[in-house]
mmCIF file with all atom_site columns, C-alpha atoms in Angstrom:
data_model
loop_
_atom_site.group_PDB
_atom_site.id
_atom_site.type_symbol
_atom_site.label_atom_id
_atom_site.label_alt_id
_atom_site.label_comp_id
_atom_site.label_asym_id
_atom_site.label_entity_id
_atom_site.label_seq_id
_atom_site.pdbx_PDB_ins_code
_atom_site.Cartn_x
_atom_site.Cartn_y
_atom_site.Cartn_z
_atom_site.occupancy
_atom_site.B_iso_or_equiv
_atom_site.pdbx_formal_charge
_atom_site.auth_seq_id
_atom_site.auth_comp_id
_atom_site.auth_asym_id
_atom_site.auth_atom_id
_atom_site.pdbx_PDB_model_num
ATOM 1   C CA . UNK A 1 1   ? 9.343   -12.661 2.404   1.00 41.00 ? 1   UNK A CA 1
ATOM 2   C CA . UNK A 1 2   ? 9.194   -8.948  3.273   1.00 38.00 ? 2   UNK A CA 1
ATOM 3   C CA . UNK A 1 3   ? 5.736   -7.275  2.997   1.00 42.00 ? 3   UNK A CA 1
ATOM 4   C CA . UNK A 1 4   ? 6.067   -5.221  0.465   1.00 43.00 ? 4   UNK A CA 1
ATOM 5   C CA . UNK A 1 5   ? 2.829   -2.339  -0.064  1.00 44.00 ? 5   UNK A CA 1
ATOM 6   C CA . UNK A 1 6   ? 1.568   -3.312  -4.148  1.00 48.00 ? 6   UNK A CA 1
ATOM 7   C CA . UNK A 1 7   ? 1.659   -0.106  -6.254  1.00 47.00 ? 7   UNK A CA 1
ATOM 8   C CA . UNK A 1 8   ? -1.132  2.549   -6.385  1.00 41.00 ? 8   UNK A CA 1
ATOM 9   C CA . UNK A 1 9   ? -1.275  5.689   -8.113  1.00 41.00 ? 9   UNK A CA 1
ATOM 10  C CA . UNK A 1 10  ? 2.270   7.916   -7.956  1.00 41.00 ? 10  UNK A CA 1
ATOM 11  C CA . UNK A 1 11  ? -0.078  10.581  -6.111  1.00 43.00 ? 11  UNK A CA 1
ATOM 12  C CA . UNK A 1 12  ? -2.574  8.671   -3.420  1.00 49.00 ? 12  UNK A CA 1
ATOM 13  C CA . UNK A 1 13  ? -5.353  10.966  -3.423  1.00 50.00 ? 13  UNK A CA 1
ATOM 14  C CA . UNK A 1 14  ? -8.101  11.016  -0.837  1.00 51.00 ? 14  UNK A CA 1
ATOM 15  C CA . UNK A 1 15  ? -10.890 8.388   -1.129  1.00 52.00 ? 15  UNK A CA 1
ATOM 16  C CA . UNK A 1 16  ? -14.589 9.450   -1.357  1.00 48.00 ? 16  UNK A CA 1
ATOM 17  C CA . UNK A 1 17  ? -16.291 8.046   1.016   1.00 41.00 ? 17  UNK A CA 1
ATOM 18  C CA . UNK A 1 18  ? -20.120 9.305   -0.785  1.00 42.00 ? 18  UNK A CA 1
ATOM 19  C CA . UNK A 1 19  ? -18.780 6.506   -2.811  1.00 40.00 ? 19  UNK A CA 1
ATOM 20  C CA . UNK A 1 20  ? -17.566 3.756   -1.059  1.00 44.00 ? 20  UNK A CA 1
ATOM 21  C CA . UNK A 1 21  ? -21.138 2.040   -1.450  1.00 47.00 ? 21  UNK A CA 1
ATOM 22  C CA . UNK A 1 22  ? -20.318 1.199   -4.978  1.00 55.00 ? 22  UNK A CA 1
ATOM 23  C CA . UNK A 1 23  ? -17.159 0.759   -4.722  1.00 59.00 ? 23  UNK A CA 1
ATOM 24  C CA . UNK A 1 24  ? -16.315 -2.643  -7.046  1.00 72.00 ? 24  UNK A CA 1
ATOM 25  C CA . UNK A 1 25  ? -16.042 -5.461  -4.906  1.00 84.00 ? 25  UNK A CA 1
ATOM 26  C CA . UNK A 1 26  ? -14.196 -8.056  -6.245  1.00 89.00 ? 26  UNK A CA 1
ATOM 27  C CA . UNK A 1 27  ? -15.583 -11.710 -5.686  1.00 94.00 ? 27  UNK A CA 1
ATOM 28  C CA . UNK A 1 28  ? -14.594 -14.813 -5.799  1.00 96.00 ? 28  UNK A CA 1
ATOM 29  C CA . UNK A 1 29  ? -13.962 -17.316 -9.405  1.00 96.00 ? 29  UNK A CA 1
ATOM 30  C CA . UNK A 1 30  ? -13.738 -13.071 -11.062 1.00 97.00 ? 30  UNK A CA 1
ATOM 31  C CA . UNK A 1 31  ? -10.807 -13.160 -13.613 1.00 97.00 ? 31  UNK A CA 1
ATOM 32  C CA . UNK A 1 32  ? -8.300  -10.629 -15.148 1.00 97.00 ? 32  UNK A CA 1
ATOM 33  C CA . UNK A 1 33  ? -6.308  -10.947 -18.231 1.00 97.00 ? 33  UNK A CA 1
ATOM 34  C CA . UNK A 1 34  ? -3.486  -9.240  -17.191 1.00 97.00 ? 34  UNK A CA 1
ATOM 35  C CA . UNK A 1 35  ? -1.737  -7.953  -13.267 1.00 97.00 ? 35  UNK A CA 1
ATOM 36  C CA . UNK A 1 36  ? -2.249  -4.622  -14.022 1.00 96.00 ? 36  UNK A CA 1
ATOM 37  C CA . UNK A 1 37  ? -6.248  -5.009  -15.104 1.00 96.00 ? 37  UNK A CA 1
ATOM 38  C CA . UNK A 1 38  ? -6.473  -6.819  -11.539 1.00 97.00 ? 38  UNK A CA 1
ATOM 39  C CA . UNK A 1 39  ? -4.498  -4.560  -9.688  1.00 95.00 ? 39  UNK A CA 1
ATOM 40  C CA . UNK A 1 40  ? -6.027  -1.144  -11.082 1.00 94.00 ? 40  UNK A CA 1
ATOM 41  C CA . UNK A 1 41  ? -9.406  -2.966  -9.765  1.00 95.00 ? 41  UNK A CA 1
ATOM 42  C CA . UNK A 1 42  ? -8.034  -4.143  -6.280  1.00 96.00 ? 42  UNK A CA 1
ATOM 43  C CA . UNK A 1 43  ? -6.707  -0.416  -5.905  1.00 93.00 ? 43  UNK A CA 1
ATOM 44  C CA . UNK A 1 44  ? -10.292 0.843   -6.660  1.00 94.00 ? 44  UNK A CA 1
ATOM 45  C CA . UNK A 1 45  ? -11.858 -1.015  -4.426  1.00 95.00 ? 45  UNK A CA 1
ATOM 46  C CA . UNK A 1 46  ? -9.242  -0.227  -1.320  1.00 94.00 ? 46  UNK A CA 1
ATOM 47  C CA . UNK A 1 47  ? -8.945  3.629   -2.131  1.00 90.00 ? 47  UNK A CA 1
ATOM 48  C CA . UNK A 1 48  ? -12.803 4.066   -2.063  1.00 92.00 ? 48  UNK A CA 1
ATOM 49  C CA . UNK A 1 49  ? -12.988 1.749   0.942   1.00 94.00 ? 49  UNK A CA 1
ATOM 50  C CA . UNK A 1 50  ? -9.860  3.985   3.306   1.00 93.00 ? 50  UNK A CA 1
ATOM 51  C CA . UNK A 1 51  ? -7.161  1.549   2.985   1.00 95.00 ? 51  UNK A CA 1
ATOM 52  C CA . UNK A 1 52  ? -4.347  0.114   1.451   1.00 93.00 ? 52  UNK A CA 1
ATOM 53  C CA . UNK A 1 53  ? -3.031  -3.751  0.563   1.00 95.00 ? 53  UNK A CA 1
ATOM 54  C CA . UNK A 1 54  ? 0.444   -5.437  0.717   1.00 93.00 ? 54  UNK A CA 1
ATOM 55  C CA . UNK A 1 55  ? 1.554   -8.080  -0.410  1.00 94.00 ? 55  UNK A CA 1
ATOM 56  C CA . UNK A 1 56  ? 2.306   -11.184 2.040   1.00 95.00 ? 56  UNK A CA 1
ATOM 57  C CA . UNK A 1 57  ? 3.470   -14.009 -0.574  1.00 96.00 ? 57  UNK A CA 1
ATOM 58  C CA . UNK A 1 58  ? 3.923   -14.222 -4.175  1.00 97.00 ? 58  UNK A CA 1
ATOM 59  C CA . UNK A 1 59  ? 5.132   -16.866 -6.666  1.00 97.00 ? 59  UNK A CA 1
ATOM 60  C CA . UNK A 1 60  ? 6.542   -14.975 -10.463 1.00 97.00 ? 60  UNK A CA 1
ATOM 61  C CA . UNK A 1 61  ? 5.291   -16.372 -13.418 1.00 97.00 ? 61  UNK A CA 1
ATOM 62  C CA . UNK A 1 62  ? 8.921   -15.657 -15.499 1.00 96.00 ? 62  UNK A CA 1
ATOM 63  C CA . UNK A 1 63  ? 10.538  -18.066 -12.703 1.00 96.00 ? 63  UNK A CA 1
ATOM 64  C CA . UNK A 1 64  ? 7.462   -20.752 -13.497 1.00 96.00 ? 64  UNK A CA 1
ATOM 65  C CA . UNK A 1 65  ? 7.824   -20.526 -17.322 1.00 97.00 ? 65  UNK A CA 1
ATOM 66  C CA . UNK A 1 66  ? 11.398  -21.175 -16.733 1.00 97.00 ? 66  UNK A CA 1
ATOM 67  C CA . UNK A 1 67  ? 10.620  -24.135 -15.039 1.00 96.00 ? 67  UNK A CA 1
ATOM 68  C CA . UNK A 1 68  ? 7.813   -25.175 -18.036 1.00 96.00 ? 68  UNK A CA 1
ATOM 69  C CA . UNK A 1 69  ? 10.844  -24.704 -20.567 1.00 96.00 ? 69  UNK A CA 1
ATOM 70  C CA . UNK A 1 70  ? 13.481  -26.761 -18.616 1.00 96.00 ? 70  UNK A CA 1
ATOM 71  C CA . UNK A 1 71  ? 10.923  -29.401 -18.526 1.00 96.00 ? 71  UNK A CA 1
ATOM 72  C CA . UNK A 1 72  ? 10.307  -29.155 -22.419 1.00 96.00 ? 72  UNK A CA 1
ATOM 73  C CA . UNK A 1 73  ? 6.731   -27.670 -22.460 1.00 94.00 ? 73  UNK A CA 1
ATOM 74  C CA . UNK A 1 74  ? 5.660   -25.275 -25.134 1.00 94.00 ? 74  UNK A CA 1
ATOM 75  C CA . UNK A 1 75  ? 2.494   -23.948 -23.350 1.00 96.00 ? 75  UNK A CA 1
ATOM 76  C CA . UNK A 1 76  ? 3.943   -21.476 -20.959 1.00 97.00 ? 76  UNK A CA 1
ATOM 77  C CA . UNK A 1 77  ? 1.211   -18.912 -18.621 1.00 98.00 ? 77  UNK A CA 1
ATOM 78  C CA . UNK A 1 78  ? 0.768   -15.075 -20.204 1.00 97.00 ? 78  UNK A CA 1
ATOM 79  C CA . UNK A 1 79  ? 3.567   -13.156 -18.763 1.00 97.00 ? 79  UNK A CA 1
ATOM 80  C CA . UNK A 1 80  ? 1.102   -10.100 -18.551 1.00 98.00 ? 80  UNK A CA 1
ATOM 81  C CA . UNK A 1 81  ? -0.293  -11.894 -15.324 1.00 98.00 ? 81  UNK A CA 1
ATOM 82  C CA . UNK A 1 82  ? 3.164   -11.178 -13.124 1.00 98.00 ? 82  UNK A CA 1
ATOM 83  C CA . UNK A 1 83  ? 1.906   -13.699 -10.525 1.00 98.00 ? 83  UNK A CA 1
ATOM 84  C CA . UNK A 1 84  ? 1.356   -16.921 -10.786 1.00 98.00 ? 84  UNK A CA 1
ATOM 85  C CA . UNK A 1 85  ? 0.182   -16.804 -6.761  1.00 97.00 ? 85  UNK A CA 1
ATOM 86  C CA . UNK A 1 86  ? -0.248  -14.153 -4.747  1.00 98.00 ? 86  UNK A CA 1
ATOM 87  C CA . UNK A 1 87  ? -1.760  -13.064 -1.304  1.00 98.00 ? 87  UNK A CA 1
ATOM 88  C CA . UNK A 1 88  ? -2.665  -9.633  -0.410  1.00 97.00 ? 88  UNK A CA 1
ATOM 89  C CA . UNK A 1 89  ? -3.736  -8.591  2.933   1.00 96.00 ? 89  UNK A CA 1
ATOM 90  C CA . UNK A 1 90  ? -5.118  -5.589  4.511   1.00 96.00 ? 90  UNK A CA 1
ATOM 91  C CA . UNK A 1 91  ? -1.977  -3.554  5.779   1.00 93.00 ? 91  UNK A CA 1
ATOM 92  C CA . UNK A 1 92  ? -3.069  -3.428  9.168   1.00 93.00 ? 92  UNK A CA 1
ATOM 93  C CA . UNK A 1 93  ? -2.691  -7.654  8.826   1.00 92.00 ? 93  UNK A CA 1
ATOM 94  C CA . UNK A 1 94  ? -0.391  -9.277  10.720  1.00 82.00 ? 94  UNK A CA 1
ATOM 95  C CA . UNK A 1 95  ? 0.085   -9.522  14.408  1.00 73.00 ? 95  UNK A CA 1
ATOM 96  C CA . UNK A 1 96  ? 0.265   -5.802  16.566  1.00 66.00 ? 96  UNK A CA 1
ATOM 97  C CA . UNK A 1 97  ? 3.997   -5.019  16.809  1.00 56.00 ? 97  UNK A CA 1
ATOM 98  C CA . UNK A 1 98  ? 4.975   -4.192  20.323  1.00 56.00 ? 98  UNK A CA 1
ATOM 99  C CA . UNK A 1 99  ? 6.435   -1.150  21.656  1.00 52.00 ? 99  UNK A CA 1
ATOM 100 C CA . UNK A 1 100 ? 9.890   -2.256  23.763  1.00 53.00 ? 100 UNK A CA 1
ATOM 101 C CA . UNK A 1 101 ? 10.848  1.560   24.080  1.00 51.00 ? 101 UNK A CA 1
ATOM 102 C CA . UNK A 1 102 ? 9.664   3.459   27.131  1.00 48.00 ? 102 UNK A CA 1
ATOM 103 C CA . UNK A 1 103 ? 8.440   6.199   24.732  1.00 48.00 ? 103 UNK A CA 1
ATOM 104 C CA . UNK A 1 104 ? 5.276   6.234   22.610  1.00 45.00 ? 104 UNK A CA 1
ATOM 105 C CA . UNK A 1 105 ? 5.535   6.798   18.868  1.00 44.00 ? 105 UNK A CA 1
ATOM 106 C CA . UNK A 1 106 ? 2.169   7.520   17.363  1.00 45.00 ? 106 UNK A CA 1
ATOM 107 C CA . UNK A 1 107 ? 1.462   5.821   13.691  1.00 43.00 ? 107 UNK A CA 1
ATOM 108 C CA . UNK A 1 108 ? 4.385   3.727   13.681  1.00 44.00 ? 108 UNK A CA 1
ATOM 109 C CA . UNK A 1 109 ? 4.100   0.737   16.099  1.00 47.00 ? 109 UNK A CA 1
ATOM 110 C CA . UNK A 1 110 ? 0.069   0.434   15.829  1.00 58.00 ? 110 UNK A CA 1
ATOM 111 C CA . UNK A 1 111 ? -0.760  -0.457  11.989  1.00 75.00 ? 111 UNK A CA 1
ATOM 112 C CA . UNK A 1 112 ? -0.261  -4.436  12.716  1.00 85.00 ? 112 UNK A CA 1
ATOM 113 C CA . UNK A 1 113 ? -3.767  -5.459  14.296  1.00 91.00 ? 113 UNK A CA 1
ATOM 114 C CA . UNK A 1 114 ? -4.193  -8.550  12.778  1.00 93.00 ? 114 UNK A CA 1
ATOM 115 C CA . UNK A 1 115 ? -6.625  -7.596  9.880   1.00 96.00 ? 115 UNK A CA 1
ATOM 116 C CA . UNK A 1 116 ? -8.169  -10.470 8.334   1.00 97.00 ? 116 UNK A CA 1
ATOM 117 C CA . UNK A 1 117 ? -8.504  -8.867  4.961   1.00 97.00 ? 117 UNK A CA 1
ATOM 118 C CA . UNK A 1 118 ? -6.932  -10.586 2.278   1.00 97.00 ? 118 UNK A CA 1
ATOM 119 C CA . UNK A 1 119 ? -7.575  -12.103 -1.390  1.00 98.00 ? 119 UNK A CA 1
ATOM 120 C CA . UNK A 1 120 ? -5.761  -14.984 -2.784  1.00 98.00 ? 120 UNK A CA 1
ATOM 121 C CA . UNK A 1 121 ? -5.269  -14.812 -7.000  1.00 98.00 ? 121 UNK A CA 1
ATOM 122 C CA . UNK A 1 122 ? -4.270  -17.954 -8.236  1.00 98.00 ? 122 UNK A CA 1
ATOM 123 C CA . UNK A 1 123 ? -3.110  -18.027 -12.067 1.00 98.00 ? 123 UNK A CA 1
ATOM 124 C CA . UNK A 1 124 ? -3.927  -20.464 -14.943 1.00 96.00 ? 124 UNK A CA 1
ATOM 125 C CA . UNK A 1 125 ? -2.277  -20.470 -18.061 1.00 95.00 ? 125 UNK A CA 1
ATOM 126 C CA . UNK A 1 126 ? -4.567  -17.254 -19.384 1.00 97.00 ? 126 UNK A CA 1
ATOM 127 C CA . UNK A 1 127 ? -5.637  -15.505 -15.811 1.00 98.00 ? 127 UNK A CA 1
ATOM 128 C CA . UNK A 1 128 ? -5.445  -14.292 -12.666 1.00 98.00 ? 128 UNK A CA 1
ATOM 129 C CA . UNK A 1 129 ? -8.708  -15.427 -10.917 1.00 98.00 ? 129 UNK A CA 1
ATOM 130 C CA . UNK A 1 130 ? -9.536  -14.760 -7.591  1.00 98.00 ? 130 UNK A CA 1
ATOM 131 C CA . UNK A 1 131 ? -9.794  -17.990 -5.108  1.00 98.00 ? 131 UNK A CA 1
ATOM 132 C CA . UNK A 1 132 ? -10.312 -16.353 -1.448  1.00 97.00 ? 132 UNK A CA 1
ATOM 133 C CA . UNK A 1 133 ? -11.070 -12.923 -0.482  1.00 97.00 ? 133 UNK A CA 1
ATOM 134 C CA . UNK A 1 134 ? -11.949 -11.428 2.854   1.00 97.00 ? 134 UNK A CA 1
ATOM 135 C CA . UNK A 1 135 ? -13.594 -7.967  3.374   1.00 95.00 ? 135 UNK A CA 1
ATOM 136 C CA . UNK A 1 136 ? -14.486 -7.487  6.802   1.00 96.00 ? 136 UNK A CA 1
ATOM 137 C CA . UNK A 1 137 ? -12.037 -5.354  8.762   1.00 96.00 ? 137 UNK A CA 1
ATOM 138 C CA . UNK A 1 138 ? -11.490 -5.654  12.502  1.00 95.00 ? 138 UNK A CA 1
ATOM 139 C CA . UNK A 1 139 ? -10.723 -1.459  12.738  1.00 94.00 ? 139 UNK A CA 1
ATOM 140 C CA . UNK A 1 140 ? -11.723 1.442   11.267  1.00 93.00 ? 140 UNK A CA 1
ATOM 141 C CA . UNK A 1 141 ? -11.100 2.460   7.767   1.00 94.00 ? 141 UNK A CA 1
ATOM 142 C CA . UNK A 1 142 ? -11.953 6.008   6.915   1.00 92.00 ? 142 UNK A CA 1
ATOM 143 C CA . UNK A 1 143 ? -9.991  9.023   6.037   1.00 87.00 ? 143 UNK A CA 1
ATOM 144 C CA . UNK A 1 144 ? -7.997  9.757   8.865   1.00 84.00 ? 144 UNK A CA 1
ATOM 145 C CA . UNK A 1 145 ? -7.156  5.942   9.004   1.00 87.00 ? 145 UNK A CA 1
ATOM 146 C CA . UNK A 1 146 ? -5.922  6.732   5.543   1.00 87.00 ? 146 UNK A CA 1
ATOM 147 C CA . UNK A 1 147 ? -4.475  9.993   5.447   1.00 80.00 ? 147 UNK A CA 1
ATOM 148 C CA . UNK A 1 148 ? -1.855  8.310   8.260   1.00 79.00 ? 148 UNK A CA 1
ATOM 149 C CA . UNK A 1 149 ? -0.574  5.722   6.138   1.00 83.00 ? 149 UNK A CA 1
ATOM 150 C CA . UNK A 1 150 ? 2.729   5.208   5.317   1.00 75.00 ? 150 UNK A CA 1
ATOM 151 C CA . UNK A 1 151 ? 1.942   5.287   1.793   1.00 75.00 ? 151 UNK A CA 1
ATOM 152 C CA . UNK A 1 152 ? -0.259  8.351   2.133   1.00 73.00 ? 152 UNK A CA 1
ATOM 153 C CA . UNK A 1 153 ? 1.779   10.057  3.971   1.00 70.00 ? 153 UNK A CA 1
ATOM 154 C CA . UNK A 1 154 ? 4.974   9.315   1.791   1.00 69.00 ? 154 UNK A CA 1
ATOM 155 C CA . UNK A 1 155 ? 3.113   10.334  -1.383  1.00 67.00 ? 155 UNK A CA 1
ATOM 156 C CA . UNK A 1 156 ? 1.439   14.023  0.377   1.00 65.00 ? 156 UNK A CA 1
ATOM 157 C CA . UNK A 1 157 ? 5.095   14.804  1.289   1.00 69.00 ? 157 UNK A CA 1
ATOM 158 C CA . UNK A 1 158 ? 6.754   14.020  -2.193  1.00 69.00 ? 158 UNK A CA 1
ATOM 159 C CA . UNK A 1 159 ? 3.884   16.857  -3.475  1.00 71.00 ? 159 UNK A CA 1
ATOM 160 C CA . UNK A 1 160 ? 6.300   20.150  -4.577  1.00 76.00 ? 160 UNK A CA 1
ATOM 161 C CA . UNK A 1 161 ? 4.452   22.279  -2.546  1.00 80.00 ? 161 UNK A CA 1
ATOM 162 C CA . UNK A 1 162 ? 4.656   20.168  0.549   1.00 74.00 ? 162 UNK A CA 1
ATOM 163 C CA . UNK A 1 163 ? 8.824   19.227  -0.300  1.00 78.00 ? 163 UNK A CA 1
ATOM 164 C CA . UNK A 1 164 ? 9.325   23.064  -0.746  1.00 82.00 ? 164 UNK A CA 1
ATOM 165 C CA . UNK A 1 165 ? 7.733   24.267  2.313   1.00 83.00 ? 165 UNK A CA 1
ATOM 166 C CA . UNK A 1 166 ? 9.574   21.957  4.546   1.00 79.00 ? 166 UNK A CA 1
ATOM 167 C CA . UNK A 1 167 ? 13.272  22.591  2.716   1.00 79.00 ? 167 UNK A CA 1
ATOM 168 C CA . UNK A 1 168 ? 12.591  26.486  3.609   1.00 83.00 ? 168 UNK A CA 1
ATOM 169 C CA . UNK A 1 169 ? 11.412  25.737  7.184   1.00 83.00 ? 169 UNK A CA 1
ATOM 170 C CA . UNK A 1 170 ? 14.298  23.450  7.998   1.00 80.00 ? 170 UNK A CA 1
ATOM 171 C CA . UNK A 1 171 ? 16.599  25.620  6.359   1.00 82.00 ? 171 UNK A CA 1
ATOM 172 C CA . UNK A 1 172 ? 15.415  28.386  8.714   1.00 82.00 ? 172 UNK A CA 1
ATOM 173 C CA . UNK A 1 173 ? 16.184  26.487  11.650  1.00 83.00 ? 173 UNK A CA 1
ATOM 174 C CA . UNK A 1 174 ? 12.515  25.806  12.379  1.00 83.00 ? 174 UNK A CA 1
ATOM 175 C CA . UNK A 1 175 ? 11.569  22.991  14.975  1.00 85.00 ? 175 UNK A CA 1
ATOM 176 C CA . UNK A 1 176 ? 10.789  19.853  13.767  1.00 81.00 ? 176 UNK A CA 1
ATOM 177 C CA . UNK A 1 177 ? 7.547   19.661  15.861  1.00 81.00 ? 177 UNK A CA 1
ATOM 178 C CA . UNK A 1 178 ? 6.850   23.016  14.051  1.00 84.00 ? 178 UNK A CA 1
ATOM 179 C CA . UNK A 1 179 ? 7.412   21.570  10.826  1.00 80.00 ? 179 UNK A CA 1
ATOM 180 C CA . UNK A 1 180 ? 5.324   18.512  11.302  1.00 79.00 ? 180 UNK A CA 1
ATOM 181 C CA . UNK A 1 181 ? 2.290   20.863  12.432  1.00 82.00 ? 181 UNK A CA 1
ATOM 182 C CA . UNK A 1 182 ? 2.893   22.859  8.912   1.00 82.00 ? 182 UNK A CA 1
ATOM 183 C CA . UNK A 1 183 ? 2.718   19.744  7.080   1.00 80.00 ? 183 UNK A CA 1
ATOM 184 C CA . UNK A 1 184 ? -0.179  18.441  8.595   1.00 75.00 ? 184 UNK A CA 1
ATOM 185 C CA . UNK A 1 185 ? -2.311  21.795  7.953   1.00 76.00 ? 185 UNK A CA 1
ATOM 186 C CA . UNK A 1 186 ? -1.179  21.410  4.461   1.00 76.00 ? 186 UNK A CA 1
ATOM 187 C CA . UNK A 1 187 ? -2.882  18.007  4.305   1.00 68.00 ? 187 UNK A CA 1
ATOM 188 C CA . UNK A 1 188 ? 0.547   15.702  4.544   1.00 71.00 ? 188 UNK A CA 1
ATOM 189 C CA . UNK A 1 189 ? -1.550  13.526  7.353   1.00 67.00 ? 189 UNK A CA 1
ATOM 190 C CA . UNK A 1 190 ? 0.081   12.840  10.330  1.00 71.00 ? 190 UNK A CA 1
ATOM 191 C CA . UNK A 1 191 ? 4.106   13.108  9.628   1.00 74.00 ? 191 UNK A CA 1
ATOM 192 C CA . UNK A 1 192 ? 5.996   10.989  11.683  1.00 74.00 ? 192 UNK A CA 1
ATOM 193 C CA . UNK A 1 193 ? 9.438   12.071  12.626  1.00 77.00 ? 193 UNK A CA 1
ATOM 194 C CA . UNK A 1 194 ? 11.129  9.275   10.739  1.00 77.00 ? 194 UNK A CA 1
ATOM 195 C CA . UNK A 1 195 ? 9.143   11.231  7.484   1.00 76.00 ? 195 UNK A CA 1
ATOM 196 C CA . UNK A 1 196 ? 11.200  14.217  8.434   1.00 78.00 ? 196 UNK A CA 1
ATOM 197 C CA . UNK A 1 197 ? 14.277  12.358  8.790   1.00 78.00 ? 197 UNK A CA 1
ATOM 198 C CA . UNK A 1 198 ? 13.621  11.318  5.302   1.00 76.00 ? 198 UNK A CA 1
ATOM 199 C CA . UNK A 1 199 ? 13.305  14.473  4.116   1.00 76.00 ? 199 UNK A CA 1
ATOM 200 C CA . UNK A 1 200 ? 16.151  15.410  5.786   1.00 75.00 ? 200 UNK A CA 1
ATOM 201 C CA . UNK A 1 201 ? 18.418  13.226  3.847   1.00 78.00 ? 201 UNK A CA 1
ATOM 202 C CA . UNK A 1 202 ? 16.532  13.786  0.539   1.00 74.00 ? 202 UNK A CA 1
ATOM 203 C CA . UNK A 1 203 ? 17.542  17.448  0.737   1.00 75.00 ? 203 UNK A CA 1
ATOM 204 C CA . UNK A 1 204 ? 20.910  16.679  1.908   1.00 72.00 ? 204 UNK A CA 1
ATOM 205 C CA . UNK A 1 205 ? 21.375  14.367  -1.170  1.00 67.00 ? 205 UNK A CA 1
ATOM 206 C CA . UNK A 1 206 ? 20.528  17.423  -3.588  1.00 59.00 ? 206 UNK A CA 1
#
């Protein structure tokens, strides 16, 4: 399955660091009634902490309760719970990709380091409760970490001011290298040229 980045806020904003020493740490045998009560909390505790899960395997609970139903049981899991298994990892997990080019792309071949952060939810019929989870990071998390993360990055550009900017400079002719430094004094993080190429096509769509 496809690692696939759980949702966060529509705007990623920056994390405080004065307050990543209370930042809620989830712990093992904790329980949430719903996906959304466990993922708001899981989100908390990775904004205020510089980084950002995915999600490496998941099992639905609408395909289980199908299952319960074809089998003839009445006592099907909450629905509100989404998953009735799921993984998340650090998104720096996973082994380092390697660069086969005989260039060097900066942010875009380097997040895999093989992060052992993760947390394992398992569900019962009422809850999502938490069986594993791993908090130690092998790399640094702090706000340049997180200001250059896909996500991040994706979200900073989408911001009017930031889309705006970049549809004037491009339709000036401006370099793209120019462009990216624009963004990135506006706070976009680093911008990858693939994120311009995106842009690129979103304006070209309008």
């Amino acid at each position: 399955m496809e690692d696939q980045e759980i949702d966060v806020e529509e705007n990623v904003q920056e994390p405080d660091v004065e307050e990543n020493t209370s930042a809620p740490l989830p712990i093992v045998g904790q329980s949430f009634d719903s996906w959304t009560d466990a993922e708001r909390c899981l989100n908390s505790y990775a904004k205020k902490n510089c980084f950002q899960w995915t999600t490496d395997t998941s099992t639905s609970i609408k395909n289980e309760n199908k299952k319960l139903t074809g089998r003839g049981e009445t006592v099907l899991y909450n629905e509100a719970l989404v998953h009735k298994n799921i993984v998340l990892t650090c998104v720096s997990g996973g082994k380092k990709r390697i660069n086969q080019g005989t260039g060097q792309r900066n942010f875009q071949a380097t997040w895999k380091v093989d992060c052992p952060v993760m947390v394992h939810l398992i569900a019962n019929k009422t809850a999502l409760v938490v069986k594993k989870i791993i908090t130690q990071h092998n790399h640094t998390c702090d706000q340049a970490y997180f200001k250059a993360l896909p996500k991040t990055r994706r979200s900073n550009l989408n911001d009017d001011k930031a889309t705006s900017t970049a549809k004037l400079l491009f339709k000036g002719g401006v370099k793209p290298s120019v462009v990216r430094s624009v963004l990135r004094d506006m706070g976009c993080g680093e911008v990858t040229q693939r994120d311009l190429a995106n842009l690129r096509a979103k304006f070209e769509k309008i």
